[in-house]
Amino acid sequence: FFAAALVLLVLFIIVEYRLEKKGRSPLLNLSMFKSGAFSIGSAILLILSLGQFGTFFIMPIYLEIVLGLDAFGVGIALLSASISMFAFGIISGFIASRINIGWVIISGMFMLALGTYLLPLFITVSATSLTLAPALIAFGIGFGLSSSQLNNLILSSAPLSLAGEASGESTVMRQVGA
């Protein structure tokens, strides 16, 4: 299936390229990828989504099977990540208006890496919501800072006339990562 997906992706790109060259309206305007900020931001968003959704897929399984938590307990255990992700998603906009957006994204990626490093250290058979909280908070801060600003970077690096397509491409990258 992965090979078929790769072949279909290549065919899609070829068709879109030809449509664009003929002056017709492609589904995905490939000229957006000429912008380094757009291309790199999209690639990072894909990888970031892979990590986020992978973590939030595996963590509930661990919390239920290993720690024996019920659905409510799992929600409480992951609340620290959710709150920090939400709060720093909002805060990142204020920070990015004062400093370079690249530094906000890099800071977020650093915090995400820290959370990803810490999480396996705290995952034990006797872990609690409190012992997991520092790693989940770091993970949430990192995702909150970087994710929202990656969307900002992707959309601001595309021409205004292609903002809708850039938004759609950003959503596709997030979903493919998931």
PDB file of C-alpha atoms in Angstrom:
ATOM      1  CA  PHE A   1       0.000   0.000   0.000  1.00  0.00           C
ATOM      2  CA  PHE A   2       2.860   2.371   0.732  1.00  0.00           C
ATOM      3  CA  ALA A   3       4.368   1.679  -2.700  1.00  0.00           C
ATOM      4  CA  ALA A   4       0.995   2.297  -4.351  1.00  0.00           C
ATOM      5  CA  ALA A   5       0.608   5.529  -2.364  1.00  0.00           C
ATOM      6  CA  LEU A   6       4.057   6.677  -3.474  1.00  0.00           C
ATOM      7  CA  VAL A   7       3.282   5.912  -7.139  1.00  0.00           C
ATOM      8  CA  LEU A   8      -0.056   7.739  -6.885  1.00  0.00           C
ATOM      9  CA  LEU A   9       1.631  10.721  -5.210  1.00  0.00           C
ATOM     10  CA  VAL A  10       4.177  10.970  -8.031  1.00  0.00           C
ATOM     11  CA  LEU A  11       1.381  10.740 -10.623  1.00  0.00           C
ATOM     12  CA  PHE A  12      -0.585  13.411  -8.767  1.00  0.00           C
ATOM     13  CA  ILE A  13       2.421  15.751  -8.777  1.00  0.00           C
ATOM     14  CA  ILE A  14       2.985  15.170 -12.501  1.00  0.00           C
ATOM     15  CA  VAL A  15      -0.650  15.911 -13.337  1.00  0.00           C
ATOM     16  CA  GLU A  16      -0.681  19.017 -11.131  1.00  0.00           C
ATOM     17  CA  TYR A  17       2.588  20.255 -12.666  1.00  0.00           C
ATOM     18  CA  ARG A  18       1.219  19.829 -16.200  1.00  0.00           C
ATOM     19  CA  LEU A  19      -2.025  21.612 -15.320  1.00  0.00           C
ATOM     20  CA  GLU A  20      -0.062  24.491 -13.821  1.00  0.00           C
ATOM     21  CA  LYS A  21       2.216  24.739 -16.890  1.00  0.00           C
ATOM     22  CA  LYS A  22      -0.850  24.866 -19.185  1.00  0.00           C
ATOM     23  CA  GLY A  23      -2.250  27.764 -17.165  1.00  0.00           C
ATOM     24  CA  ARG A  24      -5.160  25.722 -15.883  1.00  0.00           C
ATOM     25  CA  SER A  25      -6.262  25.561 -12.281  1.00  0.00           C
ATOM     26  CA  PRO A  26      -4.546  22.668 -10.445  1.00  0.00           C
ATOM     27  CA  LEU A  27      -5.860  21.242  -7.197  1.00  0.00           C
ATOM     28  CA  LEU A  28      -2.467  21.977  -5.619  1.00  0.00           C
ATOM     29  CA  ASN A  29      -0.419  24.870  -6.916  1.00  0.00           C
ATOM     30  CA  LEU A  30       3.125  23.481  -6.806  1.00  0.00           C
ATOM     31  CA  SER A  31       4.666  26.935  -7.147  1.00  0.00           C
ATOM     32  CA  MET A  32       3.998  27.450  -3.431  1.00  0.00           C
ATOM     33  CA  PHE A  33       6.763  24.938  -2.719  1.00  0.00           C
ATOM     34  CA  LYS A  34       9.337  27.287  -4.308  1.00  0.00           C
ATOM     35  CA  SER A  35       9.245  29.172  -1.008  1.00  0.00           C
ATOM     36  CA  GLY A  36      11.711  27.607   1.395  1.00  0.00           C
ATOM     37  CA  ALA A  37       9.664  28.723   4.390  1.00  0.00           C
ATOM     38  CA  PHE A  38       6.556  27.066   2.953  1.00  0.00           C
ATOM     39  CA  SER A  39       8.327  23.798   2.105  1.00  0.00           C
ATOM     40  CA  ILE A  40      10.295  23.508   5.338  1.00  0.00           C
ATOM     41  CA  GLY A  41       7.323  24.580   7.441  1.00  0.00           C
ATOM     42  CA  SER A  42       5.157  21.947   5.753  1.00  0.00           C
ATOM     43  CA  ALA A  43       7.742  19.201   6.283  1.00  0.00           C
ATOM     44  CA  ILE A  44       8.203  20.121   9.953  1.00  0.00           C
ATOM     45  CA  LEU A  45       4.425  20.220  10.455  1.00  0.00           C
ATOM     46  CA  LEU A  46       4.149  16.709   9.008  1.00  0.00           C
ATOM     47  CA  ILE A  47       6.853  15.389  11.360  1.00  0.00           C
ATOM     48  CA  LEU A  48       5.390  17.273  14.328  1.00  0.00           C
ATOM     49  CA  SER A  49       1.954  15.761  13.680  1.00  0.00           C
ATOM     50  CA  LEU A  50       3.482  12.309  13.431  1.00  0.00           C
ATOM     51  CA  GLY A  51       4.991  12.741  16.889  1.00  0.00           C
ATOM     52  CA  GLN A  52       1.917  14.294  18.444  1.00  0.00           C
ATOM     53  CA  PHE A  53      -0.580  11.780  17.181  1.00  0.00           C
ATOM     54  CA  GLY A  54       1.801   8.900  17.833  1.00  0.00           C
ATOM     55  CA  THR A  55       2.208   9.990  21.440  1.00  0.00           C
ATOM     56  CA  PHE A  56      -1.499  10.545  21.985  1.00  0.00           C
ATOM     57  CA  PHE A  57      -2.268   7.184  20.406  1.00  0.00           C
ATOM     58  CA  ILE A  58       0.199   5.221  22.541  1.00  0.00           C
ATOM     59  CA  MET A  59      -0.227   7.065  25.867  1.00  0.00           C
ATOM     60  CA  PRO A  60      -3.896   6.117  26.446  1.00  0.00           C
ATOM     61  CA  ILE A  61      -3.075   2.474  25.720  1.00  0.00           C
ATOM     62  CA  TYR A  62      -0.219   2.575  28.244  1.00  0.00           C
ATOM     63  CA  LEU A  63      -2.358   4.387  30.807  1.00  0.00           C
ATOM     64  CA  GLU A  64      -5.213   1.908  30.467  1.00  0.00           C
ATOM     65  CA  ILE A  65      -3.356  -1.386  30.116  1.00  0.00           C
ATOM     66  CA  VAL A  66      -0.252  -0.849  32.252  1.00  0.00           C
ATOM     67  CA  LEU A  67      -1.544   1.570  34.882  1.00  0.00           C
ATOM     68  CA  GLY A  68      -5.130   0.254  34.853  1.00  0.00           C
ATOM     69  CA  LEU A  69      -6.785   3.666  34.484  1.00  0.00           C
ATOM     70  CA  ASP A  70     -10.311   4.012  33.173  1.00  0.00           C
ATOM     71  CA  ALA A  71     -11.233   6.502  30.421  1.00  0.00           C
ATOM     72  CA  PHE A  72     -11.760   9.323  32.916  1.00  0.00           C
ATOM     73  CA  GLY A  73      -8.391   8.619  34.566  1.00  0.00           C
ATOM     74  CA  VAL A  74      -6.687   8.674  31.169  1.00  0.00           C
ATOM     75  CA  GLY A  75      -8.268  12.058  30.471  1.00  0.00           C
ATOM     76  CA  ILE A  76      -7.049  13.402  33.800  1.00  0.00           C
ATOM     77  CA  ALA A  77      -3.544  12.019  33.183  1.00  0.00           C
ATOM     78  CA  LEU A  78      -3.338  13.726  29.787  1.00  0.00           C
ATOM     79  CA  LEU A  79      -4.894  16.972  31.015  1.00  0.00           C
ATOM     80  CA  SER A  80      -1.482  18.515  31.772  1.00  0.00           C
ATOM     81  CA  ALA A  81      -0.439  18.101  28.129  1.00  0.00           C
ATOM     82  CA  SER A  82      -3.748  19.408  26.820  1.00  0.00           C
ATOM     83  CA  ILE A  83      -3.793  22.498  29.039  1.00  0.00           C
ATOM     84  CA  SER A  84      -0.168  23.391  28.307  1.00  0.00           C
ATOM     85  CA  MET A  85      -0.725  22.825  24.568  1.00  0.00           C
ATOM     86  CA  PHE A  86      -3.793  25.076  24.597  1.00  0.00           C
ATOM     87  CA  ALA A  87      -2.196  27.806  26.714  1.00  0.00           C
ATOM     88  CA  PHE A  88       1.055  27.959  24.780  1.00  0.00           C
ATOM     89  CA  GLY A  89      -0.777  27.844  21.464  1.00  0.00           C
ATOM     90  CA  ILE A  90      -2.380  31.120  22.495  1.00  0.00           C
ATOM     91  CA  ILE A  91       0.757  32.572  24.091  1.00  0.00           C
ATOM     92  CA  SER A  92       2.842  31.771  21.004  1.00  0.00           C
ATOM     93  CA  GLY A  93       0.988  34.405  19.003  1.00  0.00           C
ATOM     94  CA  PHE A  94       1.905  37.101  21.501  1.00  0.00           C
ATOM     95  CA  ILE A  95       5.517  35.925  21.612  1.00  0.00           C
ATOM     96  CA  ALA A  96       5.766  35.742  17.809  1.00  0.00           C
ATOM     97  CA  SER A  97       4.553  39.339  17.522  1.00  0.00           C
ATOM     98  CA  ARG A  98       7.562  40.429  19.580  1.00  0.00           C
ATOM     99  CA  ILE A  99      10.353  38.147  18.355  1.00  0.00           C
ATOM    100  CA  ASN A 100      11.178  36.289  15.164  1.00  0.00           C
ATOM    101  CA  ILE A 101       8.701  33.494  14.442  1.00  0.00           C
ATOM    102  CA  GLY A 102      11.607  31.150  13.727  1.00  0.00           C
ATOM    103  CA  TRP A 103      12.787  31.423  17.330  1.00  0.00           C
ATOM    104  CA  VAL A 104       9.306  30.594  18.592  1.00  0.00           C
ATOM    105  CA  ILE A 105       9.193  27.494  16.395  1.00  0.00           C
ATOM    106  CA  ILE A 106      12.726  26.446  17.403  1.00  0.00           C
ATOM    107  CA  SER A 107      11.904  26.970  21.096  1.00  0.00           C
ATOM    108  CA  GLY A 108       8.789  24.888  20.657  1.00  0.00           C
ATOM    109  CA  MET A 109      10.705  22.119  18.897  1.00  0.00           C
ATOM    110  CA  PHE A 110      13.279  22.158  21.717  1.00  0.00           C
ATOM    111  CA  MET A 111      10.548  21.783  24.341  1.00  0.00           C
ATOM    112  CA  LEU A 112       8.918  19.047  22.275  1.00  0.00           C
ATOM    113  CA  ALA A 113      12.245  17.207  22.072  1.00  0.00           C
ATOM    114  CA  LEU A 114      12.692  17.636  25.835  1.00  0.00           C
ATOM    115  CA  GLY A 115       9.227  16.208  26.490  1.00  0.00           C
ATOM    116  CA  THR A 116       9.869  13.352  24.079  1.00  0.00           C
ATOM    117  CA  TYR A 117      13.162  12.614  25.849  1.00  0.00           C
ATOM    118  CA  LEU A 118      11.641  12.795  29.338  1.00  0.00           C
ATOM    119  CA  LEU A 119       8.506  10.785  28.659  1.00  0.00           C
ATOM    120  CA  PRO A 120      10.184   7.347  28.407  1.00  0.00           C
ATOM    121  CA  LEU A 121      12.119   8.110  31.606  1.00  0.00           C
ATOM    122  CA  PHE A 122       8.864   8.553  33.521  1.00  0.00           C
ATOM    123  CA  ILE A 123       6.978   5.652  31.960  1.00  0.00           C
ATOM    124  CA  THR A 124       7.099   2.885  34.541  1.00  0.00           C
ATOM    125  CA  VAL A 125       4.638   0.359  35.932  1.00  0.00           C
ATOM    126  CA  SER A 126       4.208   2.576  39.001  1.00  0.00           C
ATOM    127  CA  ALA A 127       3.864   5.950  37.226  1.00  0.00           C
ATOM    128  CA  THR A 128       1.110   8.353  38.201  1.00  0.00           C
ATOM    129  CA  SER A 129      -0.469  11.370  36.549  1.00  0.00           C
ATOM    130  CA  LEU A 130       1.826  13.545  38.650  1.00  0.00           C
ATOM    131  CA  THR A 131       5.042  11.724  37.714  1.00  0.00           C
ATOM    132  CA  LEU A 132       4.127  11.888  34.007  1.00  0.00           C
ATOM    133  CA  ALA A 133       3.091  15.560  34.203  1.00  0.00           C
ATOM    134  CA  PRO A 134       6.534  17.212  33.716  1.00  0.00           C
ATOM    135  CA  ALA A 135       7.186  15.340  30.467  1.00  0.00           C
ATOM    136  CA  LEU A 136       3.627  15.871  29.226  1.00  0.00           C
ATOM    137  CA  ILE A 137       3.767  19.580  30.087  1.00  0.00           C
ATOM    138  CA  ALA A 138       7.062  19.995  28.189  1.00  0.00           C
ATOM    139  CA  PHE A 139       5.528  18.093  25.277  1.00  0.00           C
ATOM    140  CA  GLY A 140       2.407  20.289  25.385  1.00  0.00           C
ATOM    141  CA  ILE A 141       4.395  23.523  25.587  1.00  0.00           C
ATOM    142  CA  GLY A 142       6.507  22.446  22.638  1.00  0.00           C
ATOM    143  CA  PHE A 143       3.558  21.465  20.508  1.00  0.00           C
ATOM    144  CA  GLY A 144       1.599  24.588  21.470  1.00  0.00           C
ATOM    145  CA  LEU A 145       4.469  26.924  20.587  1.00  0.00           C
ATOM    146  CA  SER A 146       5.520  25.281  17.354  1.00  0.00           C
ATOM    147  CA  SER A 147       2.284  24.014  15.803  1.00  0.00           C
ATOM    148  CA  SER A 148       0.376  27.276  15.701  1.00  0.00           C
ATOM    149  CA  GLN A 149       3.391  29.211  14.492  1.00  0.00           C
ATOM    150  CA  LEU A 150       4.157  26.632  11.795  1.00  0.00           C
ATOM    151  CA  ASN A 151       0.673  27.262  10.436  1.00  0.00           C
ATOM    152  CA  ASN A 152       1.387  30.985  10.632  1.00  0.00           C
ATOM    153  CA  LEU A 153       4.685  30.491   8.762  1.00  0.00           C
ATOM    154  CA  ILE A 154       3.107  28.304   6.065  1.00  0.00           C
ATOM    155  CA  LEU A 155       0.187  30.650   5.418  1.00  0.00           C
ATOM    156  CA  SER A 156       2.260  33.838   5.515  1.00  0.00           C
ATOM    157  CA  SER A 157       4.827  32.453   3.066  1.00  0.00           C
ATOM    158  CA  ALA A 158       2.209  31.659   0.414  1.00  0.00           C
ATOM    159  CA  PRO A 159       0.889  34.394  -1.886  1.00  0.00           C
ATOM    160  CA  LEU A 160      -2.405  35.885  -0.644  1.00  0.00           C
ATOM    161  CA  SER A 161      -4.184  34.581  -3.743  1.00  0.00           C
ATOM    162  CA  LEU A 162      -3.198  31.030  -2.735  1.00  0.00           C
ATOM    163  CA  ALA A 163      -4.047  31.322   0.970  1.00  0.00           C
ATOM    164  CA  GLY A 164      -6.893  28.817   0.687  1.00  0.00           C
ATOM    165  CA  GLU A 165      -4.682  26.279  -1.037  1.00  0.00           C
ATOM    166  CA  ALA A 166      -1.899  26.845   1.494  1.00  0.00           C
ATOM    167  CA  SER A 167      -4.343  26.251   4.332  1.00  0.00           C
ATOM    168  CA  GLY A 168      -5.577  23.063   2.686  1.00  0.00           C
ATOM    169  CA  GLU A 169      -2.012  21.846   2.137  1.00  0.00           C
ATOM    170  CA  SER A 170      -1.199  22.546   5.774  1.00  0.00           C
ATOM    171  CA  THR A 171      -4.204  20.489   6.852  1.00  0.00           C
ATOM    172  CA  VAL A 172      -3.186  17.637   4.542  1.00  0.00           C
ATOM    173  CA  MET A 173       0.340  17.632   6.013  1.00  0.00           C
ATOM    174  CA  ARG A 174      -1.122  17.459   9.511  1.00  0.00           C
ATOM    175  CA  GLN A 175      -3.413  14.577   8.520  1.00  0.00           C
ATOM    176  CA  VAL A 176      -0.680  12.645   6.697  1.00  0.00           C
ATOM    177  CA  GLY A 177       1.502  12.999   9.793  1.00  0.00           C
ATOM    178  CA  ALA A 178      -1.361  11.691  11.902  1.00  0.00           C
TER     179      ALA A 178
END
